[in-house]
CSV table of C-alpha atoms in Angstrom, one decimal:
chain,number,residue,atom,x,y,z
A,1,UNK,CA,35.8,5.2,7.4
A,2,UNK,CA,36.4,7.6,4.4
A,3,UNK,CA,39.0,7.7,2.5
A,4,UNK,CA,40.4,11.1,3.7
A,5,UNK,CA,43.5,11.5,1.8
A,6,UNK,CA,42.9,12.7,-1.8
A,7,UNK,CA,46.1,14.0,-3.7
A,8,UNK,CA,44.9,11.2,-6.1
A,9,UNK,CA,41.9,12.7,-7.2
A,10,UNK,CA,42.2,16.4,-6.7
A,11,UNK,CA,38.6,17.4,-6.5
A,12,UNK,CA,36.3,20.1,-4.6
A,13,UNK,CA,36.1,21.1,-1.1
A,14,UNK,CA,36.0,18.1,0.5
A,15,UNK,CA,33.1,16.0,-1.0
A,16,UNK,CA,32.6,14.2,2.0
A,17,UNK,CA,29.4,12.2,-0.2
A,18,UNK,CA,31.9,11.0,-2.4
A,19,UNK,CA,34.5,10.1,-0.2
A,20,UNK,CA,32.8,8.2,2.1
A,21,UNK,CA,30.4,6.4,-0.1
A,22,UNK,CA,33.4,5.0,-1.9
A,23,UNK,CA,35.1,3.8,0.8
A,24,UNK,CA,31.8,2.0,1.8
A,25,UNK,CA,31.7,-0.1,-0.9
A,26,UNK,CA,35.4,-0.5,-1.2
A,27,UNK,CA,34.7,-2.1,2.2
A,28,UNK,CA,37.6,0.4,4.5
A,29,UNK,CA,38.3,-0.9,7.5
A,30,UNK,CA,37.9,1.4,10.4
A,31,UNK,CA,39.0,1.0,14.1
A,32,UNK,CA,36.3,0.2,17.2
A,33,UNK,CA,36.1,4.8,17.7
A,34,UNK,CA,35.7,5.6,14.6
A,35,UNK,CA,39.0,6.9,13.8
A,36,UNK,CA,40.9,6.0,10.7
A,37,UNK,CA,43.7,4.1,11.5
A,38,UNK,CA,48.1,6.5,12.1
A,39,UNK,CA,49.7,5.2,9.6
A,40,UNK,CA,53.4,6.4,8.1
A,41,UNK,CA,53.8,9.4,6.6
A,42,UNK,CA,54.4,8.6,2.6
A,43,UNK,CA,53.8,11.8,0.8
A,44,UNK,CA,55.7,15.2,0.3
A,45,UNK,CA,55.2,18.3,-1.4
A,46,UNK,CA,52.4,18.3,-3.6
A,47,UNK,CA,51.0,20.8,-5.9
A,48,UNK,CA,47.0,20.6,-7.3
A,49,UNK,CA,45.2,22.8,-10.0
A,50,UNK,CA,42.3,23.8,-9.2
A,51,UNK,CA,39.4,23.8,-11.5
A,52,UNK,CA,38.8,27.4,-13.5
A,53,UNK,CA,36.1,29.9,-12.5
A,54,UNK,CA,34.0,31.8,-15.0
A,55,UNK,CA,31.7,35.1,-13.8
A,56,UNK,CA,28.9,36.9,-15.1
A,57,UNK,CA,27.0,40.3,-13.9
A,58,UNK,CA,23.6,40.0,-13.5
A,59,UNK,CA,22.7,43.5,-11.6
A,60,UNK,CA,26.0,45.7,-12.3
A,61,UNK,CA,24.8,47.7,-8.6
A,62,UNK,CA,24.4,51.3,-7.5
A,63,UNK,CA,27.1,53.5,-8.7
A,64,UNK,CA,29.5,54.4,-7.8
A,65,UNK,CA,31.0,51.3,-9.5
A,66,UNK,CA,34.2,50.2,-9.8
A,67,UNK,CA,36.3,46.7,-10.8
A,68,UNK,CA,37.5,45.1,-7.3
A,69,UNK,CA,41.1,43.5,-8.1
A,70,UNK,CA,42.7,41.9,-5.1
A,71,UNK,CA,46.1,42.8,-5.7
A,72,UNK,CA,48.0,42.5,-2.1
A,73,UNK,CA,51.8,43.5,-2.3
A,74,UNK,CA,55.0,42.1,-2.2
A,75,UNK,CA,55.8,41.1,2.0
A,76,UNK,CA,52.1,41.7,3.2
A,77,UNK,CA,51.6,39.2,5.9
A,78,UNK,CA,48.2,38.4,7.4
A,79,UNK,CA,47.0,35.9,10.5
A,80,UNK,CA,43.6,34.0,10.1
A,81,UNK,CA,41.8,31.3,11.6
A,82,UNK,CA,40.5,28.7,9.3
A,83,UNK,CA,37.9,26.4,10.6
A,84,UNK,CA,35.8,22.9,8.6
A,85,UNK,CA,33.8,20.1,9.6
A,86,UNK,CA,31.8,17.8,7.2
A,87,UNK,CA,28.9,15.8,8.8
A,88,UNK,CA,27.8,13.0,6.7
A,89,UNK,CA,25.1,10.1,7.8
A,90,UNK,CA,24.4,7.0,5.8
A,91,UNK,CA,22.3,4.3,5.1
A,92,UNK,CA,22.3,1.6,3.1
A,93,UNK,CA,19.0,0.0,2.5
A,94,UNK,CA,17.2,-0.7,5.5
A,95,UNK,CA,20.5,-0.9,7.5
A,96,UNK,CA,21.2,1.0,10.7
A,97,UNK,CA,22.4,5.0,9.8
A,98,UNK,CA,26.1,5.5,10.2
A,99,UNK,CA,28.1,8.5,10.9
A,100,UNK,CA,31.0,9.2,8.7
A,101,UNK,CA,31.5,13.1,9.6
A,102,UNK,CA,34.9,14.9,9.5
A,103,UNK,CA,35.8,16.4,13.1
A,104,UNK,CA,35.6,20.0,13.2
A,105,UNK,CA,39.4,21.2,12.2
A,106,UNK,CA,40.5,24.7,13.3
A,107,UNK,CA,43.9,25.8,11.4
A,108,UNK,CA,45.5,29.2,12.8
A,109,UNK,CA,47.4,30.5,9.4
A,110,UNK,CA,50.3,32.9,9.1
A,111,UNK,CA,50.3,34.0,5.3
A,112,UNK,CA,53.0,35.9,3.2
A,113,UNK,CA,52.4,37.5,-0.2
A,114,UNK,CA,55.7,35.6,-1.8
A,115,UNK,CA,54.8,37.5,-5.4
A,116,UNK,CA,53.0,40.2,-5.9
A,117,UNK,CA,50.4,40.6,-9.4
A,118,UNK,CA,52.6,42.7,-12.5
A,119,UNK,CA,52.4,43.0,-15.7
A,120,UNK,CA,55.2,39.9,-16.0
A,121,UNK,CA,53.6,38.5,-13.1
A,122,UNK,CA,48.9,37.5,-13.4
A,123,UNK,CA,49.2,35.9,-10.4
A,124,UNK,CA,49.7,36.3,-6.7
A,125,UNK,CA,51.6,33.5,-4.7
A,126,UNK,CA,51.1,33.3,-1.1
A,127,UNK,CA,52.7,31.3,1.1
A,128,UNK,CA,51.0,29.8,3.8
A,129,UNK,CA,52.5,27.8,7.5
A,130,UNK,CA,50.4,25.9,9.9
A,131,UNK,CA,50.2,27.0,13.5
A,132,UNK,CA,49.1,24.8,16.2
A,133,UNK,CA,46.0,23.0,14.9
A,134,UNK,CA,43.2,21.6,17.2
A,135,UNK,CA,40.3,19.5,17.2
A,136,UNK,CA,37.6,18.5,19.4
A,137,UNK,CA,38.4,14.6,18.2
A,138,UNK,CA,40.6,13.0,21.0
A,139,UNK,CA,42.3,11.3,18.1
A,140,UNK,CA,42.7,13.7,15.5
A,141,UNK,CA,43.7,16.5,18.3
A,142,UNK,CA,46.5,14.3,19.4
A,143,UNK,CA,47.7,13.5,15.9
A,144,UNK,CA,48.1,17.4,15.0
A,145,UNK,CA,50.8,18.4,17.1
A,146,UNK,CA,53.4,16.8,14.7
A,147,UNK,CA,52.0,18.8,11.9
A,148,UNK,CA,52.6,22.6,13.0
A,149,UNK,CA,54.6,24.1,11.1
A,150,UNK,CA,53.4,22.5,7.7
A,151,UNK,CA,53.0,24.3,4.7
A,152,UNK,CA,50.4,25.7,2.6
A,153,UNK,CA,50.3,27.8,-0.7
A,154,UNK,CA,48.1,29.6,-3.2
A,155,UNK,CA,48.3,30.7,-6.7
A,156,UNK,CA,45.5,33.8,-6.6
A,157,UNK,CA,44.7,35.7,-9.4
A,158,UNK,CA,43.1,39.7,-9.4
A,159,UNK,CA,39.6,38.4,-9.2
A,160,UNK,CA,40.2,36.2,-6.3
A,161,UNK,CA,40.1,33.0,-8.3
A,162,UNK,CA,42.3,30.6,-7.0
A,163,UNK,CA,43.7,28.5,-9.5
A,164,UNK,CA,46.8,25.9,-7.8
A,165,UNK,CA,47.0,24.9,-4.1
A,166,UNK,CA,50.5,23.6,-2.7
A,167,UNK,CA,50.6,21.0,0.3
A,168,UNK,CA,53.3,20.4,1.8
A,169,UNK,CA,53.2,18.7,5.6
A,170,UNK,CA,55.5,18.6,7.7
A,171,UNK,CA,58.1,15.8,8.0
A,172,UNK,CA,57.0,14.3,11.0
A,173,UNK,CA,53.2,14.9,10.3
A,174,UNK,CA,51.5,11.4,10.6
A,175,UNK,CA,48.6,10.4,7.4
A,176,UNK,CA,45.8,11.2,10.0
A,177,UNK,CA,46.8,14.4,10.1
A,178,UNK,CA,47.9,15.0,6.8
A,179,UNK,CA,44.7,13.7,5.6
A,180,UNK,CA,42.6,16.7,7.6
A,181,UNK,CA,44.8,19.5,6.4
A,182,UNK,CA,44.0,18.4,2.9
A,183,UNK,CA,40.3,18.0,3.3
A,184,UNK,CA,40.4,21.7,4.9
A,185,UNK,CA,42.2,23.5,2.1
A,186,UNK,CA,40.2,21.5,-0.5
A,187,UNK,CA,37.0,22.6,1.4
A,188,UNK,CA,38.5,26.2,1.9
A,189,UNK,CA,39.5,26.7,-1.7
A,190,UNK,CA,36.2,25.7,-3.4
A,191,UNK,CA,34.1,28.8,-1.2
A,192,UNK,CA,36.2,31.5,-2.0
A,193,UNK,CA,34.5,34.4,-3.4
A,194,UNK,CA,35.8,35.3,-7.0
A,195,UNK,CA,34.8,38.6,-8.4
A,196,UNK,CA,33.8,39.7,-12.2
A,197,UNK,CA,35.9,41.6,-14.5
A,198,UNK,CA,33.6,44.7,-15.1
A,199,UNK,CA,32.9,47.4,-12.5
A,200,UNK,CA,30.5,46.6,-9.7
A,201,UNK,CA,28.9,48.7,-6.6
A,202,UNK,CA,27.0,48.0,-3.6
A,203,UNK,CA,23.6,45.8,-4.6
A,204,UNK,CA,25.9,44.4,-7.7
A,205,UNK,CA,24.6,40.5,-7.9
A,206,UNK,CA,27.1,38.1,-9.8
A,207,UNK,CA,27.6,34.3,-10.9
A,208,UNK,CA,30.7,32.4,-10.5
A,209,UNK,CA,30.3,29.2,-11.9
A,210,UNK,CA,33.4,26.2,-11.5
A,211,UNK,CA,33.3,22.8,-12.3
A,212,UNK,CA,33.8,20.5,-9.4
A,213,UNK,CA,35.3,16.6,-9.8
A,214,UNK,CA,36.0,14.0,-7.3
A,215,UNK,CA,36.0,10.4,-7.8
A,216,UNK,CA,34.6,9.7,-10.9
A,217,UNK,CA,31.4,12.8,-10.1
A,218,UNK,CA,31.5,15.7,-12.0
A,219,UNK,CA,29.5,18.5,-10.3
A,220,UNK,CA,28.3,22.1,-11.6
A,221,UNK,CA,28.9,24.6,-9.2
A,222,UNK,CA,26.8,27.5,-9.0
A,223,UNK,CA,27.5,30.5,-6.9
A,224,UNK,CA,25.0,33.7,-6.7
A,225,UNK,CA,27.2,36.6,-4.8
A,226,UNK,CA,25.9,39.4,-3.6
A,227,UNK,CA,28.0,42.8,-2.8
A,228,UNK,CA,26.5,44.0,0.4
A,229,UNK,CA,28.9,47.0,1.7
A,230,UNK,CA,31.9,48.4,0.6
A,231,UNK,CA,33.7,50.3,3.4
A,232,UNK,CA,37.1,51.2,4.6
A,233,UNK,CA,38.1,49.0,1.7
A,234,UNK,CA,36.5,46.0,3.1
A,235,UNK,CA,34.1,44.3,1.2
A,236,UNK,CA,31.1,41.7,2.1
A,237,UNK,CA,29.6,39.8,-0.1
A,238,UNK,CA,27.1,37.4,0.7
A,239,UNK,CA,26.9,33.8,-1.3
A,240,UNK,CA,24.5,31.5,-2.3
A,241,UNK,CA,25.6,27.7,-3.5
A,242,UNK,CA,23.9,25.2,-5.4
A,243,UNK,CA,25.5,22.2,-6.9
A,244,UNK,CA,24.4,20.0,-9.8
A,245,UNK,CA,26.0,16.7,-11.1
A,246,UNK,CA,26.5,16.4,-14.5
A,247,UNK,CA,25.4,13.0,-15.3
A,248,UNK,CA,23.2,10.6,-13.9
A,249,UNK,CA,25.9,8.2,-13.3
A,250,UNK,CA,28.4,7.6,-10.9
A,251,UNK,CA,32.1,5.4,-12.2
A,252,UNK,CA,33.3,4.2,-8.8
A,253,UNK,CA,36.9,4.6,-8.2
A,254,UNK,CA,39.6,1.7,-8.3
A,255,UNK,CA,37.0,-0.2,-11.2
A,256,UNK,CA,34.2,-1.0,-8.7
A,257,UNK,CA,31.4,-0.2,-11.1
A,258,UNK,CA,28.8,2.0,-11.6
A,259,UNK,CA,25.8,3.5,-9.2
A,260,UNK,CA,22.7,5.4,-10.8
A,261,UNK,CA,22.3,8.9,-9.2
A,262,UNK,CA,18.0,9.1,-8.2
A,263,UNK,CA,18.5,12.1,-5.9
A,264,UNK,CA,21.4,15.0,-5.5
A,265,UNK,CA,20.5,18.1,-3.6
A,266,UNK,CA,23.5,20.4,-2.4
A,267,UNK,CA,23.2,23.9,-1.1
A,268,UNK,CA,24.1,26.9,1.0
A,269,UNK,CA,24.5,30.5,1.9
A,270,UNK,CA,26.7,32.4,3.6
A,271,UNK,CA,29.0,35.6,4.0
A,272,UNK,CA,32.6,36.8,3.5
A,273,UNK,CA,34.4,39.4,4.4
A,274,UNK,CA,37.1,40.4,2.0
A,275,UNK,CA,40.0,43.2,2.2
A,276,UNK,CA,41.4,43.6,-1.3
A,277,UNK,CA,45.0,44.5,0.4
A,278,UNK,CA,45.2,41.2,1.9
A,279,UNK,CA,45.6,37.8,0.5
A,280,UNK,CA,42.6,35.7,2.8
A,281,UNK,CA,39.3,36.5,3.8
A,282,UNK,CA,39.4,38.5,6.8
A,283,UNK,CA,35.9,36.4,8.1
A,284,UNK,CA,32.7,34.5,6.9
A,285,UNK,CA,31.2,31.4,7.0
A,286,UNK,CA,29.4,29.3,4.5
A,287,UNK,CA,27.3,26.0,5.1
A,288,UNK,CA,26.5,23.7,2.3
A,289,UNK,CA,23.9,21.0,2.9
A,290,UNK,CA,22.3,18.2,1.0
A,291,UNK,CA,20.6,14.6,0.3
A,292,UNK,CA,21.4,11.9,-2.0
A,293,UNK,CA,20.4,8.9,-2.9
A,294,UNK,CA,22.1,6.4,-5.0
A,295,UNK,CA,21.3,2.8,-6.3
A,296,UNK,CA,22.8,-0.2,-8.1
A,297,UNK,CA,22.3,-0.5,-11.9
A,298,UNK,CA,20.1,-3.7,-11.0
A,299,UNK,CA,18.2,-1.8,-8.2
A,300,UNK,CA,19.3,-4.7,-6.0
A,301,UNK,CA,20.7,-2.0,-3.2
A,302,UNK,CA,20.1,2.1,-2.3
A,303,UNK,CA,22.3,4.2,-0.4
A,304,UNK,CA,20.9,7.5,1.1
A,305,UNK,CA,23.3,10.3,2.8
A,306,UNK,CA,22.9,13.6,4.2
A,307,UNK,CA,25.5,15.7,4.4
A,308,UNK,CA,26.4,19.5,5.8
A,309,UNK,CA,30.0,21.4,5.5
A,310,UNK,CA,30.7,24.5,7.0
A,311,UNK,CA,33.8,26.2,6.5
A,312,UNK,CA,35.0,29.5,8.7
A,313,UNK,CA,37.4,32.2,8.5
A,314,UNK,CA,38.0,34.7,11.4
A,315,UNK,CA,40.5,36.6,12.3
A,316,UNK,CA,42.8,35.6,15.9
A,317,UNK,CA,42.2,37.5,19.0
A,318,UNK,CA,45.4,40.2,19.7
């Protein structure tokens, strides 16, 4: 099964490719469902950088223009539903295709704006807890009830960038579940919208490029945004994402060698819905999907995956 926890490598989204290819060749066990394996809770609070964002303007828009700075104050609380799945198939060779998807993982989220952005202060800290989580996975549903109430927080700066994410589960939390609430808020934080630093209007077309690394991969990711209305201070912007590895080589974790890349595809589109006053999209979805193919140095064995992750925001019904 893959290798869900991933404080040890902080990386992207939740590179499901990555994940689960490793863990095939590292040979994982996996019980007869499917389903890793409850094991003891081992880890606390943990806090992860995420990797920088740079932007540049390509069409400025239709006036009238002006910079959008999410800037939510002191107090603000908001409630949002966060929802991921990952589906991944594999084959190696001429083996049988196996299915190493993610459930689907719906998070209801209270968040509070802890610190507000100042002139002392760039940054906005939110803190974030964990309602009652479900899943349609018999197994993973019945492992989330002893994680609501764990805890969640963001370092956000004016452009939306998000630049540290906090984990911290609750106490009784079993590694199943801690596990999922990581690969959600790794997915989450990699498809959030960041905006450019010079005035923009409706039609204004941007790139927000961040580096993306997970287990010895280091991707290029490329993001075209789109601002598609401006109303009622509530902004959409729809998104287009295509990701690129860097080298033609993959460094297996834990010293297991080395597998050529022959095929990476990985891309998406979707929409958000953004209210600068708040500190989470209000709603939006984005889907990423790919191919790849990877072989041994030698040729001797090939590996081919597809994989598609969706990630959700919506607000809870009253």
């Amino acid at each position: 099964m893959p290798a869900l926890s991933r404080f040890s490598r902080p990386g992207p989204y939740a590179l499901a490719a990555v994940l689960s290819l490793s863990t095939l060749v590292a040979g994982c066990g996996a019980s007869s469902d499917g389903a890793p394996a409850v094991t003891a809770a081992t880890s606390t609070e943990v806090t992860v950088p995420v990797s920088a964002v740079s932007t540049k303007v390509l069409d400025p828009g239709a006036e009238p223009r002006s910079v959008v700075r999410l800037a939510p104050e002191a107090g603000v609380q908001q409630s949002v539903v966060l929802t991921t799945r990952s589906e991944v198939f594999q084959r190696v060779g001429d083996e049988p295709e196996q299915d190493f998807s993610t459930p689907e993982l719906t998070l209801p989220l209270s968040a509070t704006v802890e610190r507000a952005i100042s002139d002392e202060d760039p940054s906005t800290l939110v803190d974030i807890t964990i309602g009652s989580a479900t899943s349609p996975d018999p197994t993973l549903a019945s492992a989330l009830g002893d994680a609501e109430g764990s805890g969640a927080g963001l370092t956000i700066g004016p452009n939306g960038a998000i630049s540290a994410l906090r984990l911290a589960p609750a106490s009784a939390a079993t590694n199943i579940a801690r596990s999922a609430l990581e690969q959600a808020f790794y997915q989450a934080v990699y498809r959030i919208v960041s905006f450019p630093g010079e005035a923009i209007g409706v039609g204004a077309v941007w790139e927000i490029q961040q580096q993306v690394m997970s287990a010895g991969i280091t991707l290029d990711q490329v993001g075209t945004a789109t601002l598609v209305d401006r109303e009622d201070d509530r902004i959409t912007v729809d998104v287009k994402v295509e990701q690129r590895p860097r080298e033609s080589t993959w460094i297996l974790p834990n010293g297991q060698g080395r597998l050529d890349i022959e095929q990476y595809t990985m891309a998406g589109e979707g929409t958000m819905r953004i209210d600068p006053a708040l500190p989470l999209p209000v709603d939006g979805t984005l889907t990423v999907r790919g191919n790849q193919t990877y072989v041994e140095p030698d040729g001797a064995a090939r590996l081919s995956q597809s994989q598609v992750d969706r990630v959700g925001w919506g607000t809870p019904e009253q």
